[in-house]
mmCIF file of C-alpha atoms in Angstrom:
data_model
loop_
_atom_site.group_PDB
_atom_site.id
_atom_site.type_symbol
_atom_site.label_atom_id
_atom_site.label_comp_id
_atom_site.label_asym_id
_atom_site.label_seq_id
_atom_site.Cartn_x
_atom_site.Cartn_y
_atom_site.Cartn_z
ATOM 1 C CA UNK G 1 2.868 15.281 -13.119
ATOM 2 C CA UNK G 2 -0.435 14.620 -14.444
ATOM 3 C CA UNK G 3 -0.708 11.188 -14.633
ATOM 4 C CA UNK G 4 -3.792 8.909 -13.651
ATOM 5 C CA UNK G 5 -2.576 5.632 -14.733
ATOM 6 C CA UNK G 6 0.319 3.741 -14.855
ATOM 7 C CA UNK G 7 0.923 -0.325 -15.731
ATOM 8 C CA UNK G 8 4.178 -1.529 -15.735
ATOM 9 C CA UNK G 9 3.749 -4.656 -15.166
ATOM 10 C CA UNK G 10 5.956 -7.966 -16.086
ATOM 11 C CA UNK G 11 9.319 -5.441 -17.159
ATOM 12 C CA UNK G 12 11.758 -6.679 -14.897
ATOM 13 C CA UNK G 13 11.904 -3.565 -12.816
ATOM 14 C CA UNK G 14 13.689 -3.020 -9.519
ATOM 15 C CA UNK G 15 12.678 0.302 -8.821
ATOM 16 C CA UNK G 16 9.237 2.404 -9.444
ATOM 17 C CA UNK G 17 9.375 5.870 -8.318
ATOM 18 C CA UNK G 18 5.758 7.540 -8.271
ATOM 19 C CA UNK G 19 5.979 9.868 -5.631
ATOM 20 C CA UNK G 20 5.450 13.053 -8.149
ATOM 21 C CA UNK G 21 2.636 11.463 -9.605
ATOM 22 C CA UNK G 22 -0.321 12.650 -6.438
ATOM 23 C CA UNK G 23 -3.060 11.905 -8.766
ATOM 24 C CA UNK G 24 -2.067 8.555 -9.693
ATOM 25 C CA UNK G 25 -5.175 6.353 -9.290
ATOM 26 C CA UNK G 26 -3.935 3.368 -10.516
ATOM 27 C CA UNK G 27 -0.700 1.812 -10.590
ATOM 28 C CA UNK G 28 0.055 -1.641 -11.437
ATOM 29 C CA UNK G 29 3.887 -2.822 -11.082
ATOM 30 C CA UNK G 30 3.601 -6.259 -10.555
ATOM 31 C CA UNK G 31 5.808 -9.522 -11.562
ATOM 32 C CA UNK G 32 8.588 -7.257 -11.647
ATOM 33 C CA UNK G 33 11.988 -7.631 -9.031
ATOM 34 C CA UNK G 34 11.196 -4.895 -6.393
ATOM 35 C CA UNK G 35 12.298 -4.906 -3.335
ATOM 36 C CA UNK G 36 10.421 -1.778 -1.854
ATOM 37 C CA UNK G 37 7.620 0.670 -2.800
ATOM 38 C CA UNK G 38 6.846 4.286 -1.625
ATOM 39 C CA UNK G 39 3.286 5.003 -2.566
ATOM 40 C CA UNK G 40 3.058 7.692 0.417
ATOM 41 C CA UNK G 41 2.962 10.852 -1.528
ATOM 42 C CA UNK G 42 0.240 8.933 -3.994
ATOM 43 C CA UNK G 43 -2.914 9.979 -1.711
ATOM 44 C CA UNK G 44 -5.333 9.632 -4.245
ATOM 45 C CA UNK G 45 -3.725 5.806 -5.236
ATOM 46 C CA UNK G 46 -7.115 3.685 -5.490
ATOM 47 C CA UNK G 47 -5.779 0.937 -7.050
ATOM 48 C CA UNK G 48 -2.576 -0.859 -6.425
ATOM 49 C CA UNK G 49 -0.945 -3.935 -7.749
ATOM 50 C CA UNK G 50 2.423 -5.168 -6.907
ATOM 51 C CA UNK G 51 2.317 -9.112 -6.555
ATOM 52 C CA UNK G 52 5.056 -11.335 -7.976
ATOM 53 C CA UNK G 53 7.901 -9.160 -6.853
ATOM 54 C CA UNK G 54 10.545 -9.112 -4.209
ATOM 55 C CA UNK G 55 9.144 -6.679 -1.895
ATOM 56 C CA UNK G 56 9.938 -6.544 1.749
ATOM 57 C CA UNK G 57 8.608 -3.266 2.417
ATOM 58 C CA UNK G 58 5.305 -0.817 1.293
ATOM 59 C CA UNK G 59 5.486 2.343 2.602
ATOM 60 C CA UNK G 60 1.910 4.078 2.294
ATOM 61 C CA UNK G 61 -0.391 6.389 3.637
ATOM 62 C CA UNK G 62 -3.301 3.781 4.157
ATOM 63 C CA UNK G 63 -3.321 -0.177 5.204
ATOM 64 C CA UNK G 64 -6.447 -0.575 2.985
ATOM 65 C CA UNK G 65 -5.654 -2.437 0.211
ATOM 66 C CA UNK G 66 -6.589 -5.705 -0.496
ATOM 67 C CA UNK G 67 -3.815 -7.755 0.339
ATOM 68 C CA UNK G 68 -4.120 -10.233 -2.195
ATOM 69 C CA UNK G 69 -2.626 -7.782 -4.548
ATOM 70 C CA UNK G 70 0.479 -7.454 -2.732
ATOM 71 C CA UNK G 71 1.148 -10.616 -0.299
ATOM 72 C CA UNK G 72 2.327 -12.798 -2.978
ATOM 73 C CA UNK G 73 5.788 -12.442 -3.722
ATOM 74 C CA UNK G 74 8.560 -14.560 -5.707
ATOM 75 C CA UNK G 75 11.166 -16.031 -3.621
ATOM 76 C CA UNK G 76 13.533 -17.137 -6.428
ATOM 77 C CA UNK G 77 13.010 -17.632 -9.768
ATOM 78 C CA UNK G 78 11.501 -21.034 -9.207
ATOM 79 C CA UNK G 79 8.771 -20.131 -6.649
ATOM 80 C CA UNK G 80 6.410 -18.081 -4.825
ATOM 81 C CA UNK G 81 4.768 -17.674 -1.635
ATOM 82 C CA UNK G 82 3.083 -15.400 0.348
ATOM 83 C CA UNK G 83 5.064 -13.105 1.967
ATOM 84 C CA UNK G 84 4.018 -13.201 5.830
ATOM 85 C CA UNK G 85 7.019 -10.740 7.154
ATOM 86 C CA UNK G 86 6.459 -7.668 4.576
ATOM 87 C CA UNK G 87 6.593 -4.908 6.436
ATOM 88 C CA UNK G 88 4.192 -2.677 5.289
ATOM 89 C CA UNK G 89 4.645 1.153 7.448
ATOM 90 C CA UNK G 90 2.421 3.527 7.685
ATOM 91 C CA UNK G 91 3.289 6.775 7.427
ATOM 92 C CA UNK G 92 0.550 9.551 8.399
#
């Protein structure tokens, strides 16, 4: 797939699969209800987004990013907080 740049932000999604997208260079899927993300196969991923969710885990290739982008997630509808036990694993 050929693309570069992907927002799909604030659509009440649960799932975002990118992992046929390896030039993606931006992807932004925040305030959406995700629980996990696989941006592993996305090695040239630059810039990621995917606060106000529901995530618990990030699987990537690089522990990089600036976590502000990802830490804060909702806890009900009502609420958010920063998420201290997302496990975010590595995979090399």
């Amino acid at each position: 797939a050929n693309l570069i740049y992907l927002n799909s932000s604030s659509n009440k999604l649960t799932d975002v699969n990118v992992g046929l997208n390896k030039i993606l260079t931006y992807l932004d899927c925040s305030t959406n209800n995700i629980s996990d993300l696989d941006v592993t196969k996305n090695t040239a991923l630059t810039y990621l987004f995917c606060e106000s969710n529901q995530l618990t885990t990030l699987y990537s290739n690089k522990d990089t990013w600036n976590n502000i982008f990802y830490k804060t997630q909702y806890t009900d509808s009502l609420h958010t907080t920063t998420t201290d036990t997302l496990s975010i694993t590595i995979i090399i």
